[in-house]
């Protein structure tokens, strides 16, 4: 049987013929069915009671919620499935904290999760409650290559928040919804202007665009956030405008800087090296722990592969005191920052997790990598699962934050340059962002909104259901 014979064909409402891989078709249908089950359940909302609690909460803490934030809390209080979206500086973090406090006051058991370890760590810091990766929350079982939590064994918590939800692909979203009991609530939190999931589907976008799922978009930029050029530049990029980037100098007055870096990538490599060696330390940052170089691509002079070699020599050079091992043409040295490239369910290390090499045992032929507070051993034979992470792609950085982010943007990247790519990279920086490259390339990225179209029917399937939600 040929591949064409295995495809499932379907006519859309406008008579367009679409062809599906059977696994994609069945998963999309099943996901739509499960979501429709949740949304068609009637929800009795005691909004006055929520508003009374909110008034006491904000008065006790001497804070004030914007009307959009208040709407988000009210939406989360009783919606079976809801979406909270907001860019930097719009109060999304405080909204999530307030929702967690409300759920506690309502006596709900709470689970927090995110697609990556770094994003889960940020969610923990944000709320004060333990957050897990989605894989850990659903209790992945390597022996059976599946999740222990499902419809027969759902999660016990009655209120679940998943942050960085735009990173959920079709299959992980389906596994998540399957594991949530019908009497539980799910809040998906995300910045919808970031890059879509690496895996198939556009689940979050389809949920929002279906018009059936309650959505609150935070758009008001708070006054204190307006002083950050990182935040104002990010919003300008979203509006198709050139960002507020200050030319680099010895005494910068902005947290968002531009280094011309010459017109050629080799000049960019030199500029980044000089920033790492001199400028960054002069501002009090540690290049080994505080700085992340983000590139649109892996290939080329300012791609991650070459930059990792250059930065390794600069930040963690060879030393008689540092053991090292070479595998696949890459030198791994004690002190190196590395990134996991695949989901390793046995070690419980997942794609995108970042750690540091803390030891190399030449007798046992093992490399020890510390991920947050956990040490993980790799046989030499398994080192193809990791790569150096002094520089990572912007895609790999999603869900993470860094004190300093340096982003080379050159016209050689034109195939990858897009508005949401440069937006995602810029918003990874907490304290300082530096764009290295030509103004022409930056303008190309800001103007480009052409993304590769993802063809799904989840939005259309959801649009057909009748809901009883109040929002």
Tab-separated table of C-alpha atoms in Angstrom:
chain	number	residue	atom	x	y	z
A	1	UNK	CA	0.000	0.000	0.000
A	2	UNK	CA	1.403	3.406	-0.964
A	3	UNK	CA	1.532	6.409	1.323
A	4	UNK	CA	-1.185	8.074	-0.753
A	5	UNK	CA	-3.505	5.103	-0.111
A	6	UNK	CA	-3.001	5.456	3.637
A	7	UNK	CA	-3.960	9.142	3.732
A	8	UNK	CA	-7.384	10.111	5.067
A	9	UNK	CA	-9.262	12.520	2.827
A	10	UNK	CA	-11.834	15.017	4.068
A	11	UNK	CA	-13.850	17.857	2.555
A	12	UNK	CA	-13.878	21.130	4.479
A	13	UNK	CA	-17.075	23.227	4.705
A	14	UNK	CA	-15.888	25.251	1.716
A	15	UNK	CA	-15.406	21.992	-0.259
A	16	UNK	CA	-11.604	22.062	-0.106
A	17	UNK	CA	-10.099	18.571	-0.123
A	18	UNK	CA	-7.615	17.999	2.699
A	19	UNK	CA	-5.454	14.926	3.205
A	20	UNK	CA	-4.335	13.682	6.615
A	21	UNK	CA	-1.806	11.294	8.008
A	22	UNK	CA	-4.157	8.917	9.931
A	23	UNK	CA	-2.449	9.598	13.280
A	24	UNK	CA	-2.871	13.357	12.825
A	25	UNK	CA	-6.503	12.990	11.719
A	26	UNK	CA	-7.498	10.762	14.627
A	27	UNK	CA	-5.677	12.845	17.210
A	28	UNK	CA	-7.196	16.106	15.949
A	29	UNK	CA	-10.687	14.597	15.946
A	30	UNK	CA	-10.294	13.113	19.394
A	31	UNK	CA	-8.849	16.332	20.797
A	32	UNK	CA	-11.777	18.334	19.378
A	33	UNK	CA	-14.228	15.841	20.886
A	34	UNK	CA	-12.670	15.992	24.358
A	35	UNK	CA	-12.530	19.793	24.324
A	36	UNK	CA	-16.147	19.968	23.154
A	37	UNK	CA	-17.129	17.705	26.056
A	38	UNK	CA	-15.587	20.146	28.509
A	39	UNK	CA	-17.029	23.241	26.858
A	40	UNK	CA	-20.583	21.943	26.628
A	41	UNK	CA	-20.789	21.418	30.387
A	42	UNK	CA	-22.785	24.144	32.071
A	43	UNK	CA	-20.765	26.273	34.483
A	44	UNK	CA	-22.482	28.131	37.314
A	45	UNK	CA	-20.436	31.260	37.887
A	46	UNK	CA	-20.714	33.163	41.181
A	47	UNK	CA	-18.924	36.210	39.856
A	48	UNK	CA	-20.041	38.596	42.665
A	49	UNK	CA	-18.328	36.327	45.175
A	50	UNK	CA	-15.139	36.337	43.099
A	51	UNK	CA	-15.248	40.127	42.849
A	52	UNK	CA	-15.651	40.440	46.621
A	53	UNK	CA	-12.604	38.217	47.141
A	54	UNK	CA	-10.629	40.211	44.583
A	55	UNK	CA	-11.483	43.492	46.313
A	56	UNK	CA	-10.208	42.142	49.667
A	57	UNK	CA	-7.123	40.572	48.033
A	58	UNK	CA	-6.024	43.743	46.256
A	59	UNK	CA	-6.795	45.954	49.260
A	60	UNK	CA	-4.746	43.758	51.614
A	61	UNK	CA	-1.777	43.792	49.241
A	62	UNK	CA	-2.200	47.429	48.279
A	63	UNK	CA	-2.252	46.590	44.574
A	64	UNK	CA	-4.663	47.330	41.776
A	65	UNK	CA	-5.706	45.107	38.898
A	66	UNK	CA	-6.381	46.528	35.466
A	67	UNK	CA	-9.851	45.808	34.025
A	68	UNK	CA	-8.232	43.214	31.727
A	69	UNK	CA	-6.524	41.494	34.656
A	70	UNK	CA	-9.781	41.421	36.608
A	71	UNK	CA	-11.503	39.887	33.595
A	72	UNK	CA	-8.757	37.240	33.424
A	73	UNK	CA	-9.244	36.258	37.059
A	74	UNK	CA	-13.018	36.068	36.654
A	75	UNK	CA	-12.624	33.980	33.500
A	76	UNK	CA	-10.256	31.556	35.222
A	77	UNK	CA	-12.481	31.217	38.265
A	78	UNK	CA	-15.136	29.123	36.566
A	79	UNK	CA	-14.184	28.322	32.973
A	80	UNK	CA	-13.564	24.667	32.186
A	81	UNK	CA	-10.942	25.685	29.630
A	82	UNK	CA	-9.614	29.208	29.255
A	83	UNK	CA	-6.748	31.064	27.612
A	84	UNK	CA	-4.784	33.962	29.111
A	85	UNK	CA	-2.526	35.717	26.629
A	86	UNK	CA	-0.231	38.662	27.140
A	87	UNK	CA	3.063	40.116	26.027
A	88	UNK	CA	5.841	41.515	28.233
A	89	UNK	CA	4.882	44.255	30.664
A	90	UNK	CA	1.132	43.558	30.523
A	91	UNK	CA	0.833	42.030	33.990
A	92	UNK	CA	0.469	38.396	32.955
A	93	UNK	CA	2.696	37.170	35.789
A	94	UNK	CA	0.703	38.974	38.473
A	95	UNK	CA	-2.553	37.781	36.898
A	96	UNK	CA	-1.382	34.169	37.148
A	97	UNK	CA	-0.309	34.669	40.766
A	98	UNK	CA	-3.718	36.144	41.597
A	99	UNK	CA	-5.542	33.270	39.896
A	100	UNK	CA	-3.505	30.759	41.912
A	101	UNK	CA	-4.358	32.608	45.150
A	102	UNK	CA	-8.045	32.648	44.197
A	103	UNK	CA	-8.053	28.925	43.472
A	104	UNK	CA	-6.397	28.331	46.850
A	105	UNK	CA	-9.114	30.387	48.532
A	106	UNK	CA	-11.731	28.329	46.691
A	107	UNK	CA	-10.165	25.169	48.110
A	108	UNK	CA	-9.088	23.802	44.749
A	109	UNK	CA	-6.118	21.474	44.392
A	110	UNK	CA	-3.693	22.987	41.870
A	111	UNK	CA	-1.191	21.617	39.356
A	112	UNK	CA	1.249	23.782	37.417
A	113	UNK	CA	3.133	22.726	34.296
A	114	UNK	CA	5.028	23.975	31.249
A	115	UNK	CA	6.441	22.241	28.159
A	116	UNK	CA	10.108	22.741	29.147
A	117	UNK	CA	12.088	22.476	32.349
A	118	UNK	CA	13.214	26.100	32.205
A	119	UNK	CA	9.636	27.322	31.721
A	120	UNK	CA	8.464	25.121	34.604
A	121	UNK	CA	11.179	26.588	36.824
A	122	UNK	CA	10.017	30.106	35.932
A	123	UNK	CA	6.425	29.140	36.769
A	124	UNK	CA	7.585	27.852	40.156
A	125	UNK	CA	9.351	31.153	40.844
A	126	UNK	CA	6.290	33.051	39.653
A	127	UNK	CA	3.744	31.316	41.892
A	128	UNK	CA	5.670	29.812	44.807
A	129	UNK	CA	4.197	26.390	44.003
A	130	UNK	CA	6.034	23.489	42.404
A	131	UNK	CA	5.637	23.359	38.636
A	132	UNK	CA	6.583	20.372	36.500
A	133	UNK	CA	7.171	19.740	32.841
A	134	UNK	CA	4.042	18.461	31.117
A	135	UNK	CA	5.773	15.095	30.659
A	136	UNK	CA	6.472	14.815	34.383
A	137	UNK	CA	2.980	15.984	35.302
A	138	UNK	CA	1.467	13.274	33.095
A	139	UNK	CA	3.978	10.717	34.487
A	140	UNK	CA	5.604	9.408	31.346
A	141	UNK	CA	6.406	5.688	31.601
A	142	UNK	CA	9.479	4.748	29.523
A	143	UNK	CA	8.656	1.045	29.835
A	144	UNK	CA	5.432	1.510	27.864
A	145	UNK	CA	6.378	4.734	26.021
A	146	UNK	CA	3.189	6.380	27.186
A	147	UNK	CA	1.729	8.507	29.974
A	148	UNK	CA	0.360	6.959	33.161
A	149	UNK	CA	-2.139	9.786	33.464
A	150	UNK	CA	-5.028	9.471	31.013
A	151	UNK	CA	-8.818	9.186	30.949
A	152	UNK	CA	-8.741	6.042	33.102
A	153	UNK	CA	-6.236	7.550	35.526
A	154	UNK	CA	-6.750	11.334	35.412
A	155	UNK	CA	-4.826	13.945	37.325
A	156	UNK	CA	-6.216	14.396	40.846
A	157	UNK	CA	-5.924	18.199	40.781
A	158	UNK	CA	-9.024	20.236	40.025
A	159	UNK	CA	-7.287	23.323	38.639
A	160	UNK	CA	-4.388	23.120	36.184
A	161	UNK	CA	-2.288	25.920	34.682
A	162	UNK	CA	-0.028	25.270	31.694
A	163	UNK	CA	2.330	28.141	30.893
A	164	UNK	CA	4.015	28.696	27.499
A	165	UNK	CA	1.050	26.887	25.980
A	166	UNK	CA	1.901	27.960	22.422
A	167	UNK	CA	4.635	25.297	22.597
A	168	UNK	CA	2.062	22.481	22.936
A	169	UNK	CA	1.871	20.469	19.739
A	170	UNK	CA	-1.118	18.392	18.666
A	171	UNK	CA	-0.062	15.155	20.354
A	172	UNK	CA	1.063	16.620	23.682
A	173	UNK	CA	-2.088	18.761	23.880
A	174	UNK	CA	-4.210	15.642	23.339
A	175	UNK	CA	-2.321	13.745	26.046
A	176	UNK	CA	-2.855	16.674	28.417
A	177	UNK	CA	-6.592	17.011	27.807
A	178	UNK	CA	-7.041	13.243	28.153
A	179	UNK	CA	-5.510	13.386	31.632
A	180	UNK	CA	-7.764	16.171	32.945
A	181	UNK	CA	-10.966	14.962	34.593
A	182	UNK	CA	-14.270	16.391	33.435
A	183	UNK	CA	-14.814	18.215	36.744
A	184	UNK	CA	-11.426	19.973	36.546
A	185	UNK	CA	-10.387	23.295	35.006
A	186	UNK	CA	-7.554	24.092	32.618
A	187	UNK	CA	-5.992	27.512	32.088
A	188	UNK	CA	-3.581	27.849	29.162
A	189	UNK	CA	-1.194	30.795	29.524
A	190	UNK	CA	0.915	32.103	26.683
A	191	UNK	CA	2.231	34.956	24.628
A	192	UNK	CA	0.540	34.277	21.314
A	193	UNK	CA	3.014	36.464	19.412
A	194	UNK	CA	5.834	34.007	20.033
A	195	UNK	CA	6.861	31.172	17.744
A	196	UNK	CA	4.460	28.240	17.259
A	197	UNK	CA	5.137	24.725	18.533
A	198	UNK	CA	8.024	22.815	16.992
A	199	UNK	CA	5.762	19.780	16.598
A	200	UNK	CA	2.651	19.569	14.388
A	201	UNK	CA	-0.487	21.625	14.764
A	202	UNK	CA	-1.363	25.113	15.977
A	203	UNK	CA	-3.455	24.090	18.944
A	204	UNK	CA	-3.436	27.322	20.927
A	205	UNK	CA	-4.207	29.442	17.868
A	206	UNK	CA	-7.047	27.115	16.853
A	207	UNK	CA	-8.535	27.244	20.358
A	208	UNK	CA	-8.438	31.045	20.346
A	209	UNK	CA	-9.725	31.465	16.789
A	210	UNK	CA	-12.572	28.979	17.232
A	211	UNK	CA	-14.483	31.572	19.254
A	212	UNK	CA	-15.611	28.821	21.626
A	213	UNK	CA	-12.919	29.016	24.280
A	214	UNK	CA	-12.913	31.946	26.729
A	215	UNK	CA	-9.886	34.138	25.984
A	216	UNK	CA	-8.540	37.200	27.786
A	217	UNK	CA	-5.788	39.168	26.054
A	218	UNK	CA	-3.735	41.500	28.216
A	219	UNK	CA	-2.695	44.455	26.071
A	220	UNK	CA	-2.219	47.347	28.513
A	221	UNK	CA	1.487	47.998	29.176
A	222	UNK	CA	1.966	49.073	32.792
A	223	UNK	CA	3.746	52.322	33.524
A	224	UNK	CA	6.774	50.729	35.184
A	225	UNK	CA	7.221	48.438	32.154
A	226	UNK	CA	7.175	51.388	29.748
A	227	UNK	CA	10.634	52.422	31.002
A	228	UNK	CA	12.125	49.214	29.542
A	229	UNK	CA	13.238	49.505	25.919
A	230	UNK	CA	13.150	45.687	25.711
A	231	UNK	CA	9.419	45.768	26.374
A	232	UNK	CA	8.604	48.821	24.254
A	233	UNK	CA	10.737	47.451	21.406
A	234	UNK	CA	8.970	44.093	21.562
A	235	UNK	CA	5.586	45.784	21.196
A	236	UNK	CA	6.878	47.988	18.374
A	237	UNK	CA	8.068	44.867	16.551
A	238	UNK	CA	4.605	43.345	16.905
A	239	UNK	CA	3.166	46.460	15.307
A	240	UNK	CA	5.607	46.232	12.397
A	241	UNK	CA	7.732	49.144	13.617
A	242	UNK	CA	11.497	49.329	13.983
A	243	UNK	CA	12.525	48.674	17.619
A	244	UNK	CA	13.868	51.269	20.063
A	245	UNK	CA	17.491	50.125	20.063
A	246	UNK	CA	20.254	52.412	21.276
A	247	UNK	CA	23.638	52.271	19.524
A	248	UNK	CA	26.106	50.574	21.847
A	249	UNK	CA	28.457	52.764	23.875
A	250	UNK	CA	30.639	52.608	26.962
A	251	UNK	CA	27.865	54.173	29.043
A	252	UNK	CA	24.563	52.770	27.782
A	253	UNK	CA	21.348	54.350	29.049
A	254	UNK	CA	19.028	51.673	27.623
A	255	UNK	CA	18.446	47.960	28.260
A	256	UNK	CA	18.074	47.325	24.510
A	257	UNK	CA	21.219	47.982	22.467
A	258	UNK	CA	22.367	47.671	18.859
A	259	UNK	CA	25.841	46.805	17.660
A	260	UNK	CA	26.273	47.300	13.916
A	261	UNK	CA	28.650	44.368	13.808
A	262	UNK	CA	29.673	45.129	10.238
A	263	UNK	CA	27.845	43.963	7.126
A	264	UNK	CA	29.347	40.479	7.057
A	265	UNK	CA	28.814	37.552	9.450
A	266	UNK	CA	32.551	37.269	10.198
A	267	UNK	CA	32.373	40.811	11.593
A	268	UNK	CA	29.435	39.697	13.720
A	269	UNK	CA	31.452	36.849	15.212
A	270	UNK	CA	34.189	39.321	16.136
A	271	UNK	CA	31.661	41.765	17.599
A	272	UNK	CA	30.028	39.075	19.755
A	273	UNK	CA	33.460	37.916	20.964
A	274	UNK	CA	34.364	41.461	21.999
A	275	UNK	CA	31.028	41.903	23.782
A	276	UNK	CA	31.547	38.667	25.723
A	277	UNK	CA	35.192	39.374	26.551
A	278	UNK	CA	34.961	43.061	27.491
A	279	UNK	CA	31.618	44.870	27.351
A	280	UNK	CA	29.436	42.368	29.220
A	281	UNK	CA	31.860	41.933	32.163
A	282	UNK	CA	32.243	45.728	32.390
A	283	UNK	CA	28.515	45.933	33.180
A	284	UNK	CA	28.843	43.394	35.991
A	285	UNK	CA	27.452	40.335	34.178
A	286	UNK	CA	29.123	36.922	34.186
A	287	UNK	CA	29.358	35.569	30.611
A	288	UNK	CA	29.428	31.971	31.884
A	289	UNK	CA	26.080	32.161	33.692
A	290	UNK	CA	24.225	35.344	32.736
A	291	UNK	CA	24.544	35.548	28.946
A	292	UNK	CA	22.856	33.601	26.166
A	293	UNK	CA	23.651	34.095	22.482
A	294	UNK	CA	20.557	33.420	20.361
A	295	UNK	CA	20.801	32.771	16.638
A	296	UNK	CA	18.093	32.293	14.018
A	297	UNK	CA	19.951	29.295	12.535
A	298	UNK	CA	22.375	26.485	13.324
A	299	UNK	CA	24.462	26.867	10.149
A	300	UNK	CA	26.736	29.657	8.984
A	301	UNK	CA	29.339	31.793	10.708
A	302	UNK	CA	26.785	33.334	13.066
A	303	UNK	CA	24.865	30.078	13.412
A	304	UNK	CA	24.886	28.189	16.685
A	305	UNK	CA	27.430	25.537	15.647
A	306	UNK	CA	30.218	27.960	14.813
A	307	UNK	CA	29.353	30.379	17.607
A	308	UNK	CA	29.481	27.553	20.161
A	309	UNK	CA	33.031	26.702	19.138
A	310	UNK	CA	34.079	30.352	19.303
A	311	UNK	CA	32.339	31.034	22.628
A	312	UNK	CA	33.613	27.828	24.224
A	313	UNK	CA	37.197	28.940	23.563
A	314	UNK	CA	36.375	32.355	25.000
A	315	UNK	CA	34.263	31.478	28.055
A	316	UNK	CA	35.477	27.976	28.946
A	317	UNK	CA	38.907	27.507	27.329
A	318	UNK	CA	40.941	24.315	27.687
A	319	UNK	CA	42.897	23.892	30.898
A	320	UNK	CA	44.982	21.130	32.495
A	321	UNK	CA	42.494	21.241	35.382
A	322	UNK	CA	39.477	20.605	33.121
A	323	UNK	CA	38.831	17.137	31.737
A	324	UNK	CA	37.288	16.945	28.283
A	325	UNK	CA	36.013	14.391	25.797
A	326	UNK	CA	35.506	14.688	22.042
A	327	UNK	CA	32.492	13.104	20.383
A	328	UNK	CA	31.180	13.687	16.852
A	329	UNK	CA	33.654	16.490	16.286
A	330	UNK	CA	32.511	18.388	19.416
A	331	UNK	CA	34.671	18.892	22.475
A	332	UNK	CA	32.747	18.616	25.745
A	333	UNK	CA	34.642	20.093	28.681
A	334	UNK	CA	33.968	20.403	32.397
A	335	UNK	CA	32.271	23.772	32.851
A	336	UNK	CA	30.507	23.718	29.470
A	337	UNK	CA	26.868	24.723	29.167
A	338	UNK	CA	24.952	22.063	27.216
A	339	UNK	CA	21.433	21.500	25.921
A	340	UNK	CA	19.465	18.277	25.623
A	341	UNK	CA	18.412	17.636	21.999
A	342	UNK	CA	15.886	14.814	22.475
A	343	UNK	CA	13.399	13.573	25.024
A	344	UNK	CA	15.272	11.050	27.189
A	345	UNK	CA	12.525	9.471	29.265
A	346	UNK	CA	14.799	7.123	31.168
A	347	UNK	CA	16.973	9.970	32.432
A	348	UNK	CA	13.944	12.278	32.691
A	349	UNK	CA	15.726	14.939	30.665
A	350	UNK	CA	13.750	16.573	27.891
A	351	UNK	CA	14.357	18.425	24.647
A	352	UNK	CA	15.521	21.953	25.466
A	353	UNK	CA	16.699	21.307	29.035
A	354	UNK	CA	19.955	23.170	29.741
A	355	UNK	CA	22.650	22.140	32.202
A	356	UNK	CA	26.376	22.353	32.950
A	357	UNK	CA	28.999	19.619	32.727
A	358	UNK	CA	30.258	19.172	36.294
A	359	UNK	CA	32.414	16.083	35.853
A	360	UNK	CA	33.928	13.593	33.400
A	361	UNK	CA	34.867	10.066	34.513
A	362	UNK	CA	37.400	8.745	31.999
A	363	UNK	CA	37.490	5.281	33.580
A	364	UNK	CA	33.721	4.751	33.599
A	365	UNK	CA	33.437	6.807	30.385
A	366	UNK	CA	30.669	8.967	31.791
A	367	UNK	CA	29.849	12.665	31.672
A	368	UNK	CA	27.986	14.220	34.616
A	369	UNK	CA	25.608	17.082	33.780
A	370	UNK	CA	23.782	19.139	36.383
A	371	UNK	CA	20.248	20.184	35.409
A	372	UNK	CA	19.030	22.687	38.003
A	373	UNK	CA	19.689	20.741	41.242
A	374	UNK	CA	19.902	17.249	39.705
A	375	UNK	CA	22.979	15.404	38.424
A	376	UNK	CA	22.494	13.149	35.390
A	377	UNK	CA	25.064	10.668	34.031
A	378	UNK	CA	25.624	10.103	30.311
A	379	UNK	CA	27.669	7.309	28.807
A	380	UNK	CA	30.089	8.523	26.165
A	381	UNK	CA	27.953	6.669	23.618
A	382	UNK	CA	24.940	8.870	24.489
A	383	UNK	CA	26.644	12.228	24.028
A	384	UNK	CA	24.877	12.632	20.681
A	385	UNK	CA	21.853	13.601	22.809
A	386	UNK	CA	23.485	16.870	23.873
A	387	UNK	CA	25.121	19.887	22.246
A	388	UNK	CA	27.024	22.926	23.460
A	389	UNK	CA	24.648	25.691	24.546
A	390	UNK	CA	26.730	28.857	24.737
A	391	UNK	CA	24.634	29.690	21.683
A	392	UNK	CA	21.203	28.195	20.957
A	393	UNK	CA	18.588	28.835	18.300
A	394	UNK	CA	15.786	31.245	19.100
A	395	UNK	CA	13.379	28.325	18.701
A	396	UNK	CA	15.217	26.384	21.413
A	397	UNK	CA	15.180	29.405	23.729
A	398	UNK	CA	11.405	29.639	23.892
A	399	UNK	CA	10.170	29.282	27.451
A	400	UNK	CA	13.478	30.515	28.891
A	401	UNK	CA	14.703	33.838	30.252
A	402	UNK	CA	18.251	35.162	30.514
A	403	UNK	CA	19.757	38.189	32.216
A	404	UNK	CA	21.466	39.078	28.934
A	405	UNK	CA	20.520	37.955	25.431
A	406	UNK	CA	22.731	38.672	22.401
A	407	UNK	CA	21.068	38.153	19.029
A	408	UNK	CA	22.949	38.235	15.686
A	409	UNK	CA	20.595	39.266	12.871
A	410	UNK	CA	22.069	39.233	9.349
A	411	UNK	CA	20.596	39.197	5.860
A	412	UNK	CA	22.167	35.758	5.378
A	413	UNK	CA	19.379	34.551	7.702
A	414	UNK	CA	16.693	35.890	5.344
A	415	UNK	CA	14.968	32.491	5.050
A	416	UNK	CA	14.371	32.460	8.813
A	417	UNK	CA	13.835	36.138	9.559
A	418	UNK	CA	10.331	36.951	10.727
A	419	UNK	CA	8.581	39.269	13.136
A	420	UNK	CA	7.722	36.614	15.714
A	421	UNK	CA	11.268	35.196	15.565
A	422	UNK	CA	12.967	38.480	16.502
A	423	UNK	CA	10.161	39.207	19.000
A	424	UNK	CA	10.672	35.844	20.712
A	425	UNK	CA	14.440	36.329	20.885
A	426	UNK	CA	14.211	39.857	22.234
A	427	UNK	CA	11.724	38.929	24.961
A	428	UNK	CA	14.059	36.251	26.343
A	429	UNK	CA	16.173	39.054	27.867
A	430	UNK	CA	15.341	40.156	31.406
A	431	UNK	CA	17.931	42.890	31.976
A	432	UNK	CA	19.804	43.527	28.720
A	433	UNK	CA	19.273	42.708	25.048
A	434	UNK	CA	21.886	43.341	22.370
A	435	UNK	CA	21.119	42.935	18.672
A	436	UNK	CA	24.205	42.514	16.506
A	437	UNK	CA	23.801	43.023	12.765
A	438	UNK	CA	22.641	45.297	10.010
A	439	UNK	CA	19.642	47.583	10.230
A	440	UNK	CA	18.538	46.182	6.898
A	441	UNK	CA	18.307	42.670	8.352
A	442	UNK	CA	16.420	43.917	11.409
A	443	UNK	CA	13.960	45.746	9.155
A	444	UNK	CA	13.523	42.603	7.040
A	445	UNK	CA	12.612	40.632	10.151
A	446	UNK	CA	10.185	43.256	11.441
A	447	UNK	CA	8.402	43.506	8.068
A	448	UNK	CA	8.151	39.757	7.515
A	449	UNK	CA	4.947	38.206	8.791
A	450	UNK	CA	4.937	35.381	6.273
A	451	UNK	CA	5.034	32.187	8.266
A	452	UNK	CA	4.804	28.736	6.837
A	453	UNK	CA	1.103	27.946	6.852
A	454	UNK	CA	0.018	25.067	9.080
A	455	UNK	CA	-3.068	23.345	7.804
A	456	UNK	CA	-5.400	22.065	10.514
A	457	UNK	CA	-9.134	21.669	10.971
A	458	UNK	CA	-9.199	21.858	14.779
A	459	UNK	CA	-10.546	25.407	14.712
A	460	UNK	CA	-13.359	24.404	12.349
A	461	UNK	CA	-14.229	21.324	14.415
A	462	UNK	CA	-14.417	23.384	17.599
A	463	UNK	CA	-16.440	26.136	15.940
A	464	UNK	CA	-19.285	23.673	15.360
A	465	UNK	CA	-19.906	22.925	19.035
A	466	UNK	CA	-22.465	24.667	21.224
A	467	UNK	CA	-21.121	25.869	24.551
A	468	UNK	CA	-22.690	26.923	27.831
A	469	UNK	CA	-19.816	28.975	29.157
A	470	UNK	CA	-20.527	32.445	30.479
A	471	UNK	CA	-17.552	34.220	28.933
